[in-house]
């Protein structure tokens, strides 16, 4: 019988594009029997487009100092309605299944006092944030039950769609699945002056997933389990009323491990304006939005192309409908999408090049980077503040898991980076801005340029398929003065 770790490992082997039908392929290959989903009752279901998609509330500061906004956020259990009529116990920041949105201004500090009211240790990592090590939410730096912790975010970075989520080592995937996630949006003047769609027409949308049983409980089974339902802002395949005008949609893949390949049914187009690190140099027209776990993409969709009374469905290539936009009214639209958005900032000189190879050991089920599994006591690489490096990250998992291999991505704490090339070819058009999470398909390599600006200390980098980082596909870098 597989233990839980092996079971999860093989589930995640199915972390790619066509995994939904293949969760046990790796186990079958290894000559083992797939375990029964012990304790699984009947799955709750709901016809698509039965419930309205909420927009997460904006968190209000408890104090506004001359140079900082102060917030309080409790990590606490809550009971919410995911499927209509069913009460589902979840883990939350602040009581809501997608935590409240923190809206920060570039150059103005945010201080968050987290209080852990859960029965287990947990923490909060600001994904994409340029922060000091003490405030990063390192996987071993946890807030014990009943304890509080004050985190400071300098916001000395450009406008971008970030998110905060739990990063408890070995528990991060389950904690994020159970609800420990929320948006963190940095705004700045440069972006405001572009007159992109704003206010109620700027909508953060977290795509996640849940397997809810008919008693309302949230079932944690193998990653990408076939009984999971796609959620948008915490509701199953909802609808969202829009006006016939341009909207900015901030799409975030908040699932622990699934890849999303989303399109607008009927051939609609997205105009991508931003990625993990904020605005692109120029808008990119896209027919498909591909997001791996942790990635964000800001797109503009012009609903004036659709008559009032019509609808357009955002759908995933594997899982089907995600969200339906119902065009219910007209509205004025003074927003624009300028042909030039924002150049990528200049980078310091490159002083080193490195290779990082990702793979899963099919015998031990350990996640490996350069043949080493995560050890919090070990520093895997040292970099110097004020410098820049080129890292080539390779996914070596072509011969394990389902046909085609295991999909990974790569996320660094502290610094956002540029994608230089993919196997010597140009980066994808959608990754021409700053990134902090980049997908790497089996057998492929990506070269990034990463710079170390202000902070010194230890940070992690890892595969953001959270099951893989839990299995040890994570390393430690130390930034030295
Ligand atoms: Cu991975």
Short mmCIF file of C-alpha atoms and ligand atoms in Angstrom, two decimals:
data_model
loop_
_atom_site.label_atom_id
_atom_site.label_comp_id
_atom_site.label_asym_id
_atom_site.label_seq_id
_atom_site.Cartn_x
_atom_site.Cartn_y
_atom_site.Cartn_z
CA UNK A 1 0.00 0.00 0.00
CA UNK A 2 1.28 3.42 -0.77
CA UNK A 3 1.80 5.81 2.04
CA UNK A 4 0.21 9.23 1.79
CA UNK A 5 3.36 10.88 0.53
CA UNK A 6 3.78 8.41 -2.31
CA UNK A 7 0.10 8.64 -3.10
CA UNK A 8 0.30 12.40 -3.37
CA UNK A 9 3.47 12.18 -5.35
CA UNK A 10 1.95 10.07 -8.04
CA UNK A 11 -1.13 12.22 -8.16
CA UNK A 12 1.01 15.19 -8.86
CA UNK A 13 2.84 13.34 -11.53
CA UNK A 14 -0.34 14.24 -13.36
CA UNK A 15 0.38 17.95 -13.02
CA UNK A 16 0.28 18.78 -16.71
CA UNK A 17 -2.22 19.70 -19.31
CA UNK A 18 -3.98 16.41 -19.88
CA UNK A 19 -3.78 14.99 -16.41
CA UNK A 20 -7.43 14.88 -15.47
CA UNK A 21 -7.97 11.43 -16.92
CA UNK A 22 -4.61 10.10 -15.86
CA UNK A 23 -4.22 10.44 -12.12
CA UNK A 24 -3.01 6.90 -11.51
CA UNK A 25 -0.91 6.35 -14.58
CA UNK A 26 2.31 6.57 -12.65
CA UNK A 27 1.13 4.16 -9.98
CA UNK A 28 -0.08 1.63 -12.52
CA UNK A 29 3.29 1.86 -14.25
CA UNK A 30 5.02 1.04 -11.00
CA UNK A 31 2.92 -2.11 -10.70
CA UNK A 32 0.96 -0.89 -7.71
CA UNK A 33 -2.73 -0.79 -7.16
CA UNK A 34 -4.50 2.54 -6.91
CA UNK A 35 -5.73 3.09 -3.36
CA UNK A 36 -9.43 3.60 -2.74
CA UNK A 37 -10.45 7.09 -1.70
CA UNK A 38 -11.23 6.10 1.86
CA UNK A 39 -13.95 8.19 3.43
CA UNK A 40 -15.20 9.59 0.16
CA UNK A 41 -18.93 10.18 0.21
CA UNK A 42 -20.93 11.34 -2.73
CA UNK A 43 -19.55 14.48 -4.36
CA UNK A 44 -21.61 17.62 -4.31
CA UNK A 45 -22.33 19.06 -7.70
CA UNK A 46 -24.12 22.05 -9.09
CA UNK A 47 -25.15 22.99 -12.63
CA UNK A 48 -22.70 25.50 -14.11
CA UNK A 49 -23.52 29.20 -13.78
CA UNK A 50 -25.88 28.70 -10.81
CA UNK A 51 -24.16 31.11 -8.46
CA UNK A 52 -22.75 34.58 -8.85
CA UNK A 53 -19.01 35.12 -8.61
CA UNK A 54 -18.17 37.39 -5.67
CA UNK A 55 -15.33 39.89 -5.77
CA UNK A 56 -13.19 39.56 -2.62
CA UNK A 57 -13.70 42.46 -0.22
CA UNK A 58 -10.91 45.00 0.22
CA UNK A 59 -9.32 44.82 3.68
CA UNK A 60 -9.55 48.06 5.65
CA UNK A 61 -6.52 49.24 7.60
CA UNK A 62 -6.85 49.39 11.38
CA UNK A 63 -4.44 52.32 11.42
CA UNK A 64 -2.83 54.67 8.94
CA UNK A 65 0.58 55.92 9.98
CA UNK A 66 2.50 58.62 8.14
CA UNK A 67 4.40 56.05 6.10
CA UNK A 68 2.45 52.83 6.49
CA UNK A 69 -0.97 51.24 6.49
CA UNK A 70 -1.55 48.75 9.29
CA UNK A 71 -3.81 45.73 8.91
CA UNK A 72 -4.92 42.85 11.10
CA UNK A 73 -5.60 39.48 9.62
CA UNK A 74 -6.55 36.37 11.59
CA UNK A 75 -5.77 32.90 10.28
CA UNK A 76 -8.89 31.13 11.42
CA UNK A 77 -11.30 28.35 10.61
CA UNK A 78 -14.59 29.41 9.08
CA UNK A 79 -17.66 27.81 7.59
CA UNK A 80 -18.57 29.11 4.16
CA UNK A 81 -20.93 28.28 1.33
CA UNK A 82 -18.97 27.06 -1.68
CA UNK A 83 -21.71 24.91 -3.20
CA UNK A 84 -25.21 26.40 -2.75
CA UNK A 85 -26.94 25.24 0.42
CA UNK A 86 -23.93 23.37 1.83
CA UNK A 87 -21.90 24.59 4.80
CA UNK A 88 -18.22 23.87 4.21
CA UNK A 89 -15.55 24.17 6.91
CA UNK A 90 -12.43 25.85 5.50
CA UNK A 91 -9.25 27.59 6.65
CA UNK A 92 -9.14 31.31 5.99
CA UNK A 93 -7.41 34.60 6.33
CA UNK A 94 -10.02 36.86 7.86
CA UNK A 95 -12.99 34.52 7.56
CA UNK A 96 -13.48 34.46 3.79
CA UNK A 97 -12.54 31.54 1.55
CA UNK A 98 -10.65 33.85 -0.78
CA UNK A 99 -9.09 36.16 1.79
CA UNK A 100 -9.70 39.90 1.67
CA UNK A 101 -7.73 41.87 -0.91
CA UNK A 102 -4.95 44.07 0.41
CA UNK A 103 -4.50 47.16 -1.77
CA UNK A 104 -1.06 48.67 -1.39
CA UNK A 105 0.53 51.73 -2.95
CA UNK A 106 4.06 51.52 -4.28
CA UNK A 107 6.47 53.29 -1.93
CA UNK A 108 4.16 53.09 1.08
CA UNK A 109 4.70 50.32 3.62
CA UNK A 110 2.08 47.80 4.62
CA UNK A 111 2.22 46.21 8.05
CA UNK A 112 0.08 43.13 8.62
CA UNK A 113 -0.45 41.71 12.10
CA UNK A 114 -1.28 38.06 11.51
CA UNK A 115 -2.84 36.14 14.38
CA UNK A 116 -2.97 32.36 14.10
CA UNK A 117 -6.29 31.14 15.48
CA UNK A 118 -5.99 27.76 13.78
CA UNK A 119 -5.13 24.58 15.67
CA UNK A 120 -1.95 24.06 13.63
CA UNK A 121 1.08 26.14 12.69
CA UNK A 122 0.73 28.21 9.53
CA UNK A 123 2.15 31.38 8.00
CA UNK A 124 1.82 33.85 5.15
CA UNK A 125 4.15 34.31 2.21
CA UNK A 126 3.75 37.37 0.00
CA UNK A 127 4.21 35.76 -3.41
CA UNK A 128 6.01 38.23 -5.69
CA UNK A 129 6.91 40.59 -2.85
CA UNK A 130 10.36 42.12 -2.50
CA UNK A 131 10.68 41.77 1.28
CA UNK A 132 13.24 41.15 4.03
CA UNK A 133 13.82 37.49 5.01
CA UNK A 134 12.09 37.92 8.36
CA UNK A 135 8.90 39.00 6.60
CA UNK A 136 8.97 36.59 3.69
CA UNK A 137 6.98 33.70 5.13
CA UNK A 138 9.77 31.14 4.76
CA UNK A 139 8.39 27.57 4.86
CA UNK A 140 10.12 26.85 8.19
CA UNK A 141 9.19 30.22 9.74
CA UNK A 142 5.76 29.49 11.15
CA UNK A 143 3.26 31.21 13.40
CA UNK A 144 2.29 28.80 16.17
CA UNK A 145 -1.38 28.44 17.19
CA UNK A 146 -2.43 31.31 19.45
CA UNK A 147 0.58 33.40 18.42
CA UNK A 148 0.77 36.59 16.40
CA UNK A 149 3.34 37.85 13.95
CA UNK A 150 3.83 41.26 12.38
CA UNK A 151 5.02 41.28 8.78
CA UNK A 152 6.26 44.38 6.95
CA UNK A 153 5.97 44.78 3.21
CA UNK A 154 7.90 47.79 1.83
CA UNK A 155 6.15 47.83 -1.57
CA UNK A 156 9.34 49.26 -3.07
CA UNK A 157 8.40 47.72 -6.40
CA UNK A 158 6.19 48.49 -9.34
CA UNK A 159 2.45 47.98 -9.54
CA UNK A 160 1.60 44.28 -9.80
CA UNK A 161 -0.88 41.56 -8.94
CA UNK A 162 0.60 39.63 -6.03
CA UNK A 163 -0.99 37.20 -3.62
CA UNK A 164 -0.48 36.01 -0.09
CA UNK A 165 -0.78 32.36 0.84
CA UNK A 166 0.28 29.82 3.41
CA UNK A 167 3.76 28.33 2.95
CA UNK A 168 3.99 25.79 5.80
CA UNK A 169 6.51 23.20 4.66
CA UNK A 170 4.80 19.89 3.77
CA UNK A 171 1.36 21.41 4.39
CA UNK A 172 1.35 24.23 1.84
CA UNK A 173 -0.67 22.41 -0.81
CA UNK A 174 -3.43 21.35 1.56
CA UNK A 175 -3.53 24.69 3.35
CA UNK A 176 -3.82 26.62 0.10
CA UNK A 177 -6.48 24.17 -1.13
CA UNK A 178 -8.44 24.65 2.09
CA UNK A 179 -8.53 28.42 1.68
CA UNK A 180 -5.38 30.15 2.94
CA UNK A 181 -4.98 32.57 0.04
CA UNK A 182 -5.86 36.13 -0.97
CA UNK A 183 -4.93 38.92 -3.38
CA UNK A 184 -2.36 41.63 -2.69
CA UNK A 185 -2.47 44.38 -5.31
CA UNK A 186 0.22 47.04 -5.59
CA UNK A 187 -0.84 50.19 -7.42
CA UNK A 188 1.28 53.09 -8.59
CA UNK A 189 1.07 56.39 -10.39
CA UNK A 190 2.72 55.28 -13.63
CA UNK A 191 0.12 52.62 -14.07
CA UNK A 192 -2.75 54.89 -13.04
CA UNK A 193 -1.77 57.47 -15.66
CA UNK A 194 -2.21 54.90 -18.43
CA UNK A 195 -5.98 54.98 -17.83
CA UNK A 196 -6.43 51.22 -17.98
CA UNK A 197 -9.83 49.92 -16.86
CA UNK A 198 -10.07 50.58 -13.11
CA UNK A 199 -12.40 50.67 -10.15
CA UNK A 200 -15.30 48.22 -10.50
CA UNK A 201 -13.96 47.34 -13.96
CA UNK A 202 -10.71 45.96 -12.48
CA UNK A 203 -11.62 42.50 -11.19
CA UNK A 204 -9.29 40.05 -9.41
CA UNK A 205 -10.28 36.45 -10.18
CA UNK A 206 -8.71 33.57 -8.30
CA UNK A 207 -9.12 30.25 -10.03
CA UNK A 208 -9.00 27.37 -7.58
CA UNK A 209 -10.57 23.96 -7.14
CA UNK A 210 -12.52 21.99 -4.54
CA UNK A 211 -13.94 18.53 -4.03
CA UNK A 212 -16.94 19.10 -1.76
CA UNK A 213 -18.89 16.09 -0.47
CA UNK A 214 -22.65 16.10 -0.12
CA UNK A 215 -22.34 16.67 3.63
CA UNK A 216 -20.52 19.91 2.81
CA UNK A 217 -17.07 18.79 3.87
CA UNK A 218 -14.08 19.72 1.76
CA UNK A 219 -12.34 16.52 0.70
CA UNK A 220 -8.58 16.52 0.27
CA UNK A 221 -7.69 13.74 -2.10
CA UNK A 222 -5.06 13.34 -4.71
CA UNK A 223 -4.09 16.52 -6.52
CA UNK A 224 -6.08 17.21 -9.64
CA UNK A 225 -8.57 14.56 -8.56
CA UNK A 226 -11.27 14.05 -11.14
CA UNK A 227 -13.98 15.00 -8.64
CA UNK A 228 -12.68 18.48 -8.12
CA UNK A 229 -14.75 21.39 -9.37
CA UNK A 230 -13.16 24.56 -10.68
CA UNK A 231 -13.91 27.64 -8.58
CA UNK A 232 -13.70 31.30 -9.48
CA UNK A 233 -13.29 33.47 -6.38
CA UNK A 234 -14.39 30.51 -4.29
CA UNK A 235 -17.65 29.56 -6.06
CA UNK A 236 -18.17 26.66 -8.48
CA UNK A 237 -18.28 27.66 -12.16
CA UNK A 238 -20.17 30.89 -11.42
CA UNK A 239 -21.58 33.68 -13.56
CA UNK A 240 -20.54 37.31 -13.34
CA UNK A 241 -22.59 40.22 -14.69
CA UNK A 242 -20.57 42.75 -16.70
CA UNK A 243 -21.21 45.93 -18.65
CA UNK A 244 -20.56 46.09 -22.40
CA UNK A 245 -17.17 47.77 -22.04
CA UNK A 246 -13.51 46.99 -21.30
CA UNK A 247 -12.58 45.15 -18.10
CA UNK A 248 -9.21 44.39 -16.57
CA UNK A 249 -9.27 40.82 -15.27
CA UNK A 250 -6.48 39.83 -12.90
CA UNK A 251 -6.35 36.06 -13.34
CA UNK A 252 -4.51 34.06 -10.69
CA UNK A 253 -3.98 30.31 -10.66
CA UNK A 254 -4.48 29.68 -6.93
CA UNK A 255 -4.68 25.91 -7.25
CA UNK A 256 -1.94 23.88 -5.59
CA UNK A 257 -0.97 22.04 -8.73
CA UNK A 258 -3.14 22.29 -11.80
CA UNK A 259 -2.25 23.88 -15.10
CA UNK A 260 -4.89 26.09 -16.67
CA UNK A 261 -5.35 26.57 -20.41
CA UNK A 262 -8.23 29.00 -20.68
CA UNK A 263 -9.98 30.51 -23.66
CA UNK A 264 -13.14 32.48 -24.37
CA UNK A 265 -15.70 30.28 -26.08
CA UNK A 266 -16.71 31.56 -29.49
CA UNK A 267 -13.21 32.74 -30.30
CA UNK A 268 -12.99 35.84 -28.10
CA UNK A 269 -9.60 37.44 -27.57
CA UNK A 270 -7.73 38.60 -24.52
CA UNK A 271 -5.38 41.54 -24.56
CA UNK A 272 -2.71 40.71 -22.03
CA UNK A 273 -1.32 43.78 -20.27
CA UNK A 274 0.49 42.28 -17.28
CA UNK A 275 2.06 39.22 -15.71
CA UNK A 276 3.49 38.31 -12.29
CA UNK A 277 5.62 41.45 -12.02
CA UNK A 278 3.20 44.01 -13.41
CA UNK A 279 2.74 45.61 -16.81
CA UNK A 280 4.30 44.21 -19.97
CA UNK A 281 6.32 46.49 -22.27
CA UNK A 282 3.42 46.33 -24.74
CA UNK A 283 0.02 44.62 -24.90
CA UNK A 284 -0.05 41.06 -26.22
CA UNK A 285 -3.13 39.68 -28.01
CA UNK A 286 -3.88 36.12 -26.87
CA UNK A 287 -6.47 33.51 -27.70
CA UNK A 288 -5.43 31.33 -24.75
CA UNK A 289 -4.32 32.09 -21.21
CA UNK A 290 -1.97 29.45 -19.79
CA UNK A 291 -1.28 29.66 -16.07
CA UNK A 292 0.54 27.20 -13.83
CA UNK A 293 0.14 27.24 -10.07
CA UNK A 294 1.01 30.64 -8.65
CA UNK A 295 1.19 32.52 -11.97
CA UNK A 296 -0.86 35.64 -12.66
CA UNK A 297 -1.94 37.28 -15.86
CA UNK A 298 -3.70 40.63 -16.22
CA UNK A 299 -5.83 40.73 -19.35
CA UNK A 300 -8.27 43.23 -20.81
CA UNK A 301 -11.46 41.83 -22.31
CA UNK A 302 -13.68 44.22 -24.26
CA UNK A 303 -17.25 43.11 -23.63
CA UNK A 304 -18.56 45.83 -25.98
CA UNK A 305 -17.98 43.19 -28.67
CA UNK A 306 -20.98 41.33 -27.20
CA UNK A 307 -24.59 42.55 -27.35
CA UNK A 308 -26.36 43.27 -24.07
CA UNK A 309 -28.21 40.09 -23.13
CA UNK A 310 -25.51 37.76 -24.42
CA UNK A 311 -22.90 35.77 -22.52
CA UNK A 312 -19.35 34.58 -23.01
CA UNK A 313 -17.83 31.62 -21.22
CA UNK A 314 -14.26 31.41 -19.96
CA UNK A 315 -13.37 27.73 -20.30
CA UNK A 316 -10.41 25.48 -19.54
CA UNK A 317 -9.24 23.08 -22.22
CA UNK A 318 -9.43 20.08 -19.87
CA UNK A 319 -12.02 20.94 -17.25
CA UNK A 320 -14.52 22.86 -19.35
CA UNK A 321 -16.35 25.99 -18.20
CA UNK A 322 -14.74 28.10 -15.47
CA UNK A 323 -16.87 31.24 -15.43
CA UNK A 324 -19.58 32.87 -17.54
CA UNK A 325 -19.64 36.61 -18.15
CA UNK A 326 -23.19 37.88 -18.66
CA UNK A 327 -23.35 41.20 -20.51
CA UNK A 328 -26.25 42.88 -18.74
CA UNK A 329 -25.93 46.60 -19.47
CA UNK A 330 -24.10 49.31 -21.34
CA UNK A 331 -21.66 51.66 -19.64
CA UNK A 332 -19.41 54.58 -20.53
CA UNK A 333 -15.81 53.64 -21.11
CA UNK A 334 -13.05 56.23 -20.97
CA UNK A 335 -10.40 53.57 -20.38
CA UNK A 336 -7.77 52.64 -22.92
CA UNK A 337 -5.05 50.11 -23.60
CA UNK A 338 -2.04 52.13 -24.78
CA UNK A 339 0.26 50.59 -27.37
CA UNK A 340 3.19 51.16 -25.02
CA UNK A 341 2.79 50.09 -21.40
CA UNK A 342 5.96 49.89 -19.33
CA UNK A 343 9.53 48.90 -20.17
CA UNK A 344 11.21 46.22 -18.11
CA UNK A 345 13.59 47.89 -15.61
CA UNK A 346 17.32 47.84 -16.33
CA UNK A 347 19.18 44.95 -14.68
CA UNK A 348 22.62 45.03 -12.98
CA UNK A 349 25.55 43.30 -14.73
CA UNK A 350 25.50 39.50 -14.91
CA UNK A 351 28.24 37.97 -12.76
CA UNK A 352 27.43 34.25 -12.88
CA UNK A 353 25.53 31.57 -14.72
CA UNK A 354 24.07 28.50 -13.05
CA UNK A 355 22.17 25.35 -13.90
CA UNK A 356 19.27 24.07 -11.85
CA UNK A 357 17.80 20.71 -12.81
CA UNK A 358 14.38 19.68 -11.49
CA UNK A 359 13.24 16.08 -11.19
CA UNK A 360 11.31 13.65 -9.03
CA UNK A 361 13.05 10.49 -7.85
CA UNK A 362 10.64 7.73 -8.93
CA UNK A 363 11.82 5.43 -6.15
CA UNK A 364 11.89 7.70 -3.13
CA UNK A 365 9.28 10.20 -4.37
CA UNK A 366 11.56 12.99 -3.32
CA UNK A 367 11.53 16.21 -5.27
CA UNK A 368 15.08 17.11 -6.32
CA UNK A 369 16.91 20.19 -7.52
CA UNK A 370 20.40 19.31 -8.76
CA UNK A 371 19.89 15.87 -7.18
CA UNK A 372 19.27 17.27 -3.71
CA UNK A 373 16.03 17.32 -1.79
CA UNK A 374 15.22 20.32 0.41
CA UNK A 375 17.21 20.68 3.60
CA UNK A 376 16.47 23.84 5.53
CA UNK A 377 19.91 23.72 7.14
CA UNK A 378 21.77 23.70 3.84
CA UNK A 379 22.52 26.70 1.63
CA UNK A 380 22.43 25.58 -1.99
CA UNK A 381 23.72 28.70 -3.64
CA UNK A 382 25.13 32.05 -2.63
CA UNK A 383 24.56 35.24 -4.56
CA UNK A 384 25.78 38.77 -4.02
CA UNK A 385 23.57 41.75 -3.40
CA UNK A 386 23.69 44.29 -6.22
CA UNK A 387 24.41 41.67 -8.88
CA UNK A 388 22.51 39.74 -11.47
CA UNK A 389 22.79 36.11 -12.58
CA UNK A 390 21.55 33.90 -15.37
CA UNK A 391 19.96 30.64 -14.28
CA UNK A 392 19.09 27.85 -16.66
CA UNK A 393 16.31 25.75 -15.18
CA UNK A 394 15.70 22.35 -16.74
CA UNK A 395 12.83 19.95 -16.22
CA UNK A 396 14.41 16.51 -16.44
CA UNK A 397 11.20 14.53 -15.82
CA UNK A 398 10.52 13.06 -19.23
CA UNK A 399 10.52 9.41 -18.19
CA UNK A 400 8.41 9.32 -15.03
CA UNK A 401 4.68 9.70 -14.49
CA UNK A 402 2.23 9.90 -17.38
CA UNK A 403 3.28 9.73 -21.02
CA UNK A 404 5.20 12.88 -21.79
CA UNK A 405 6.56 13.28 -18.28
CA UNK A 406 5.91 15.54 -15.29
CA UNK A 407 5.25 19.25 -15.64
CA UNK A 408 6.99 21.66 -13.30
CA UNK A 409 7.32 25.36 -12.83
CA UNK A 410 9.85 27.45 -10.97
CA UNK A 411 9.25 30.20 -8.43
CA UNK A 412 11.77 32.34 -6.61
CA UNK A 413 11.15 34.28 -3.45
CA UNK A 414 12.63 37.80 -3.08
CA UNK A 415 13.24 38.68 -6.72
CA UNK A 416 11.22 38.81 -9.86
CA UNK A 417 13.12 37.90 -13.00
CA UNK A 418 13.17 38.18 -16.77
CA UNK A 419 12.73 35.17 -19.01
CA UNK A 420 15.61 35.24 -21.49
CA UNK A 421 14.89 32.23 -23.66
CA UNK A 422 13.29 28.82 -23.91
CA UNK A 423 15.67 26.13 -25.23
CA UNK A 424 17.54 28.86 -27.04
CA UNK A 425 14.41 30.27 -28.68
CA UNK A 426 12.66 33.48 -27.71
CA UNK A 427 10.48 33.61 -24.59
CA UNK A 428 6.73 33.36 -25.05
CA UNK A 429 5.09 36.70 -25.91
CA UNK A 430 3.20 36.54 -22.60
CA UNK A 431 6.41 36.38 -20.56
CA UNK A 432 8.12 39.53 -21.82
CA UNK A 433 7.58 41.39 -18.53
CA UNK A 434 8.85 40.53 -15.05
CA UNK A 435 7.97 37.06 -13.75
CA UNK A 436 8.36 35.23 -10.48
CA UNK A 437 6.92 31.89 -11.57
CA UNK A 438 7.67 30.29 -14.93
CA UNK A 439 6.44 27.04 -16.40
CA UNK A 440 8.92 24.42 -17.56
CA UNK A 441 7.57 21.50 -19.53
CA UNK A 442 9.20 18.04 -19.42
CA UNK A 443 12.56 17.94 -21.16
CA UNK A 444 12.63 21.71 -21.60
CA UNK A 445 14.90 24.46 -20.29
CA UNK A 446 14.25 28.09 -19.52
CA UNK A 447 16.93 30.69 -18.91
CA UNK A 448 16.10 33.56 -16.58
CA UNK A 449 18.00 36.64 -15.49
CA UNK A 450 17.52 37.30 -11.80
CA UNK A 451 18.85 40.27 -9.82
CA UNK A 452 19.45 40.79 -6.11
CA UNK A 453 18.77 44.34 -5.14
CA UNK A 454 18.29 45.26 -1.54
CA UNK A 455 17.88 42.49 0.99
CA UNK A 456 20.41 39.98 2.29
CA UNK A 457 19.66 36.65 3.92
CA UNK A 458 18.17 33.28 3.08
CA UNK A 459 15.25 32.66 0.78
CA UNK A 460 13.85 29.63 -0.99
CA UNK A 461 13.23 28.87 -4.65
CA UNK A 462 11.07 25.92 -5.63
CA UNK A 463 8.67 24.27 -7.98
CA UNK A 464 5.29 25.91 -7.33
CA UNK A 465 3.42 22.71 -7.99
CA UNK A 466 2.97 22.79 -4.22
CA UNK A 467 2.97 19.01 -3.88
CA UNK A 468 6.40 19.02 -5.48
CA UNK A 469 7.84 21.64 -3.14
CA UNK A 470 6.33 19.63 -0.26
CA UNK A 471 8.24 16.62 -1.59
CA UNK A 472 11.44 18.62 -1.41
CA UNK A 473 11.75 20.26 -4.84
CA UNK A 474 13.05 23.38 -3.18
CA UNK A 475 16.42 24.97 -2.47
CA UNK A 476 17.90 27.78 -0.40
CA UNK A 477 19.75 30.78 -1.74
CA UNK A 478 21.65 33.15 0.48
CA UNK A 479 22.09 36.74 -0.58
CA UNK A 480 25.32 38.11 0.88
CA UNK A 481 26.32 41.77 1.27
CU1 LIG B 1 7.06 20.41 -9.99
#
